[in-house]
PDB file of C-alpha atoms in Angstrom:
ATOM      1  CA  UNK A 500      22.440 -89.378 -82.022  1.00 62.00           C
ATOM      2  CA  UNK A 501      21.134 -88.821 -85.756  1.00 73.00           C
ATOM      3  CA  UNK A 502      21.828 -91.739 -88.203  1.00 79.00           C
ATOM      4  CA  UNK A 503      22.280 -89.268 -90.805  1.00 82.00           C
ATOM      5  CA  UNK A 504      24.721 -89.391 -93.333  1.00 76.00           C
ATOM      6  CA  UNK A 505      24.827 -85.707 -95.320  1.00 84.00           C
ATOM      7  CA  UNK A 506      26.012 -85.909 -99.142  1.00 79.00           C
ATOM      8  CA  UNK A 507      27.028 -83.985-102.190  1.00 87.00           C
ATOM      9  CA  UNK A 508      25.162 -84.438-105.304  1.00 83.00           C
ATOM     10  CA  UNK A 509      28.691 -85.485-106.832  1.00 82.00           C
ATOM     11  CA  UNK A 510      29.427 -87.715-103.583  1.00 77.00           C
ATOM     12  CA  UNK A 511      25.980 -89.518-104.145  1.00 76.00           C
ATOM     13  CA  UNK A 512      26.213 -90.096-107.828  1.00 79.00           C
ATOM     14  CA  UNK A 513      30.095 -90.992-107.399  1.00 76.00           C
ATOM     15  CA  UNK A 514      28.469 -93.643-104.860  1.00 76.00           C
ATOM     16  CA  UNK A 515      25.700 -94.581-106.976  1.00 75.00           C
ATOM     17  CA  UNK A 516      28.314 -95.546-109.583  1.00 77.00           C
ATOM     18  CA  UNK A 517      30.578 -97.467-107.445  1.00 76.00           C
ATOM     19  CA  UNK A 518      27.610 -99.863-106.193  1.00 74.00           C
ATOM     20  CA  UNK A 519      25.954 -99.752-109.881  1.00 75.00           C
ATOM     21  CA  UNK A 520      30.304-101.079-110.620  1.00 73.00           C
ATOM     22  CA  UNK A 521      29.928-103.023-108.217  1.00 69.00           C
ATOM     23  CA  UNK A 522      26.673-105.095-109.093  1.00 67.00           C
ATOM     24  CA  UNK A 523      27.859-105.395-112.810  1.00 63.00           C
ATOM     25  CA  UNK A 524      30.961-106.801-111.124  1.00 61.00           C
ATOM     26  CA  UNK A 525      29.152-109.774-109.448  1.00 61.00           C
ATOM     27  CA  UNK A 526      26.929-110.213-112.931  1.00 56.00           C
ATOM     28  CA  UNK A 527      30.030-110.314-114.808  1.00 53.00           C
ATOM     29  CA  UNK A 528      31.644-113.840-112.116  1.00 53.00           C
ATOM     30  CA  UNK A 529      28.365-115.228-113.087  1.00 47.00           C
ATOM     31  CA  UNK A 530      28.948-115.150-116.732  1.00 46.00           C
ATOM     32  CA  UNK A 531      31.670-117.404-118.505  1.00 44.00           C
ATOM     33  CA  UNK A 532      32.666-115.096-120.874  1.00 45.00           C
ATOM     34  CA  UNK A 533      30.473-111.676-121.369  1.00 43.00           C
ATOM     35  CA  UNK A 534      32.259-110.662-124.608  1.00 44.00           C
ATOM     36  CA  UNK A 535      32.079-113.637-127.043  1.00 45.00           C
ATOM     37  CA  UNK A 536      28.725-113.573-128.287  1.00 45.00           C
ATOM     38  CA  UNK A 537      27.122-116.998-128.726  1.00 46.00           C
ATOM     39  CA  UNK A 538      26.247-117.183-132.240  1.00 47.00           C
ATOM     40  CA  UNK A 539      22.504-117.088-131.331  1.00 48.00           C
ATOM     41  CA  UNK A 540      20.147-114.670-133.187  1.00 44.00           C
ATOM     42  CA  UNK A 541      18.978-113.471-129.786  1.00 52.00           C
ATOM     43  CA  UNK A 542      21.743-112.087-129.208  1.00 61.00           C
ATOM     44  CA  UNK A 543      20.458-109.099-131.422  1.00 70.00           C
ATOM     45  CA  UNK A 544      17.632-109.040-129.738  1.00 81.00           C
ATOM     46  CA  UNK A 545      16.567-107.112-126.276  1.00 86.00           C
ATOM     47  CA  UNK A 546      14.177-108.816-123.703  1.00 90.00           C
ATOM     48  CA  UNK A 547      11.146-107.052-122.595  1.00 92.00           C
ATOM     49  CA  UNK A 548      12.725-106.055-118.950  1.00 92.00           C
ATOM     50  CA  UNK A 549      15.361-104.359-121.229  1.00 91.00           C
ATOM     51  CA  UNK A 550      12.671-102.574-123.725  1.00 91.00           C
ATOM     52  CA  UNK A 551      10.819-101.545-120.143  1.00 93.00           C
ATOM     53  CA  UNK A 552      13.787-100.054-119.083  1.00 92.00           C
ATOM     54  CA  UNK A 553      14.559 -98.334-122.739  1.00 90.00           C
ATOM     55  CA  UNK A 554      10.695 -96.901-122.868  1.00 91.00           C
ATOM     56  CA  UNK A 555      11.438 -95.557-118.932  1.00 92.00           C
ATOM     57  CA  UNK A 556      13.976 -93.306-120.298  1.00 91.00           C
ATOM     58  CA  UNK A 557      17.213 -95.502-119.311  1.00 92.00           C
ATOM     59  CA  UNK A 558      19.930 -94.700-121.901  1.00 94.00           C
ATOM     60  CA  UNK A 559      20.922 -96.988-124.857  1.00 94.00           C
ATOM     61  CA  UNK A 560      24.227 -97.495-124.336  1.00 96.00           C
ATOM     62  CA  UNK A 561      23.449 -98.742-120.718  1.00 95.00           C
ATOM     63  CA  UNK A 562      20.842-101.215-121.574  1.00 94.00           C
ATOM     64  CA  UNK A 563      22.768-102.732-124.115  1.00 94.00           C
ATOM     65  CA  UNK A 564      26.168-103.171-122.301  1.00 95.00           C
ATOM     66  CA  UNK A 565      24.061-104.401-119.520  1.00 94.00           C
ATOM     67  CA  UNK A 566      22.767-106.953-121.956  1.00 93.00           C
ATOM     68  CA  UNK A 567      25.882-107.603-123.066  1.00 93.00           C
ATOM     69  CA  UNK A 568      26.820-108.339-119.697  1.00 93.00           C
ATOM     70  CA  UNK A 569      29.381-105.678-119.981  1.00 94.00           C
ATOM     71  CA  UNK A 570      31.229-103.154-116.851  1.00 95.00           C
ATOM     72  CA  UNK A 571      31.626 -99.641-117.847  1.00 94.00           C
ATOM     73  CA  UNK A 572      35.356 -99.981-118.192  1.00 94.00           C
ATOM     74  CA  UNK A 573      35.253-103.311-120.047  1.00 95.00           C
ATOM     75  CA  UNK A 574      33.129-101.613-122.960  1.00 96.00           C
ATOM     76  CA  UNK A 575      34.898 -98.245-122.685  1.00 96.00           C
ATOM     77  CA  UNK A 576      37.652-100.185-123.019  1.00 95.00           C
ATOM     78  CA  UNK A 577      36.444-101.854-125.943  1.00 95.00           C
ATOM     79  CA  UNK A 578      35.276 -98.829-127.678  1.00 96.00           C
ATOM     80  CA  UNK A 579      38.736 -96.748-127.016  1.00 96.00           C
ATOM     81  CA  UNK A 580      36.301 -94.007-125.066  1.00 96.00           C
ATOM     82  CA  UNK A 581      36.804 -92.667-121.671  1.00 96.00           C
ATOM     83  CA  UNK A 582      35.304 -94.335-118.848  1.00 95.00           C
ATOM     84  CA  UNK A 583      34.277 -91.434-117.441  1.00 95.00           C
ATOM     85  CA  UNK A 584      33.060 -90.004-120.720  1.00 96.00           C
ATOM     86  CA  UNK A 585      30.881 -93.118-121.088  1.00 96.00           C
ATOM     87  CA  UNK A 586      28.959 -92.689-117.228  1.00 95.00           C
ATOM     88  CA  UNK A 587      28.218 -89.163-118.595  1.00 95.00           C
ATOM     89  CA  UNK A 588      26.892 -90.664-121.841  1.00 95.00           C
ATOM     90  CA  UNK A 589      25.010 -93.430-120.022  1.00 95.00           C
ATOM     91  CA  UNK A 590      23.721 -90.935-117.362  1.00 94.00           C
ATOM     92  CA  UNK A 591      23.181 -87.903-119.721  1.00 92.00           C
ATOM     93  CA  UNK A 592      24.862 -85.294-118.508  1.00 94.00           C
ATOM     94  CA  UNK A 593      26.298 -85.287-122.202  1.00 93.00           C
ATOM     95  CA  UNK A 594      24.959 -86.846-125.639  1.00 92.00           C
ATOM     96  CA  UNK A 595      28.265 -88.135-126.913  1.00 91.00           C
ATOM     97  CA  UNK A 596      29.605 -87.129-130.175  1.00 92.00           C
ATOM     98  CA  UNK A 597      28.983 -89.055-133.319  1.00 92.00           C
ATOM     99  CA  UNK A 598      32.148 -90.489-133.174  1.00 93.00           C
ATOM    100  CA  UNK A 599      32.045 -91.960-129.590  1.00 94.00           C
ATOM    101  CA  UNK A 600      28.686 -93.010-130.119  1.00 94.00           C
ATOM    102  CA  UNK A 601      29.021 -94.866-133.533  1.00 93.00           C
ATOM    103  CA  UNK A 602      32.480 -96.648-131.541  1.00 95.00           C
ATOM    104  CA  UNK A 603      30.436 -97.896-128.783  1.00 95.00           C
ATOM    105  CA  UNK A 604      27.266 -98.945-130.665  1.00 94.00           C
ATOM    106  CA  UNK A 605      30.496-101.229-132.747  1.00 94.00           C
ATOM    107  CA  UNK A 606      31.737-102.415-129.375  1.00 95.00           C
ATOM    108  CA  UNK A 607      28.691-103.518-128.350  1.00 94.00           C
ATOM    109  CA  UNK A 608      27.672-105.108-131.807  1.00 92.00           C
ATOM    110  CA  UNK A 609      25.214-102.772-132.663  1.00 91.00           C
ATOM    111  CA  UNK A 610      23.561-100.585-135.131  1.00 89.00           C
ATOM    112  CA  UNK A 611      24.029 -96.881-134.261  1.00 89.00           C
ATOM    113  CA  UNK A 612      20.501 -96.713-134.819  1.00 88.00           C
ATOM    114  CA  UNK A 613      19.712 -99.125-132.084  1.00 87.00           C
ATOM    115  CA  UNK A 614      21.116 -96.520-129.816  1.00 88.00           C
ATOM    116  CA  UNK A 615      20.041 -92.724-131.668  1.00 83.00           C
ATOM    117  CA  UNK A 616      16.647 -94.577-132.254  1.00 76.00           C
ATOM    118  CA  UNK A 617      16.294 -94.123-127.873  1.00 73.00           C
ATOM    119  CA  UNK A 618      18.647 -91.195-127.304  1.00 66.00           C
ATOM    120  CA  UNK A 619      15.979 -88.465-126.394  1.00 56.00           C
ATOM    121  CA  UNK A 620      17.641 -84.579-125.740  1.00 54.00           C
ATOM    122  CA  UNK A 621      16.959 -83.804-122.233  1.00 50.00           C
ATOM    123  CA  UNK A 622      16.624 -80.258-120.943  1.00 49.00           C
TER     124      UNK A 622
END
C-alpha cells in the first residue's frame, strides 16, 4: 500500500494557504496586539530575514503584513480588499491595481513605494 496522496495544483496551493493561515494564526496568539504599532521608529523599518526574503523574490505586501504581524484577512480587512484578491496579489498570479495596492500599502502603514519599489512583473 502506497503512502501517496495525489493533488491538484489548486488543491495544493488551497493547502499551502490554509497551513501558511494557519502559522500566521499561532504568530498572531503570540502577539498582544499586532495592529497598534508601538511608536518605535523600527517599526518602519524591515529586518534583514525580511530584506532576504524581499531580494528572494517574496512579494511586498507579504513581507510587510508578516512584519506587521498581520493574517491575510485581518489586513484585507483593513484595506477593504478581497481576501482572496490579496493571496493572488501576495502570490502573483495578479499585480493588483493601483488602487488596491496604494489601500494596502495605507493599511499596513506604508509608502506605496515600499511595495512598487519590490513588485517585479513576472512572466
Amino acid at each position: 500500500m502506497s503512502d501517496t496522496v495525489t493533488l491538484s495544483r489548486a488543491d495544493y496551493e488551497a493547502l499551502l494557504d490554509r497551513l501558511e493561515e494557519a502559522e500566521d494564526n499561532r504568530r498572531l496568539d503570540q502577539i498582544e496586539d499586532p495592529q497598534r504599532s508601538t511608536g518605535n521608529a523600527r517599526d518602519d523599518y524591515l529586518p534583514i530575514e525580511a530584506v532576504e526574503r524581499l531580494c528572494a523574490g517574496e512579494h511586498p505586501v507579504r513581507v510587510w503584513r508578516k512584519h506587521r504581524g498581520l493574517t491575510r484577512e485581518a489586513l484585507a480587512a483593513a484595506a477593504g480588499v478581497a481576501p482572496s484578491y490579496l493571496t493572488e496579489i501576495e502570490t502573483r498570479k495578479k499585480p493588483g491595481s493601483f488602487d488596491a495596492l496604494a489601500k494596502l500599502a495605507a493599511a499596513l502603514k506604508i509608502s506605496l513605494d515600499d511595495i512598487a519599489a519590490w513588485t517585479v512583473p513576472t512572466g
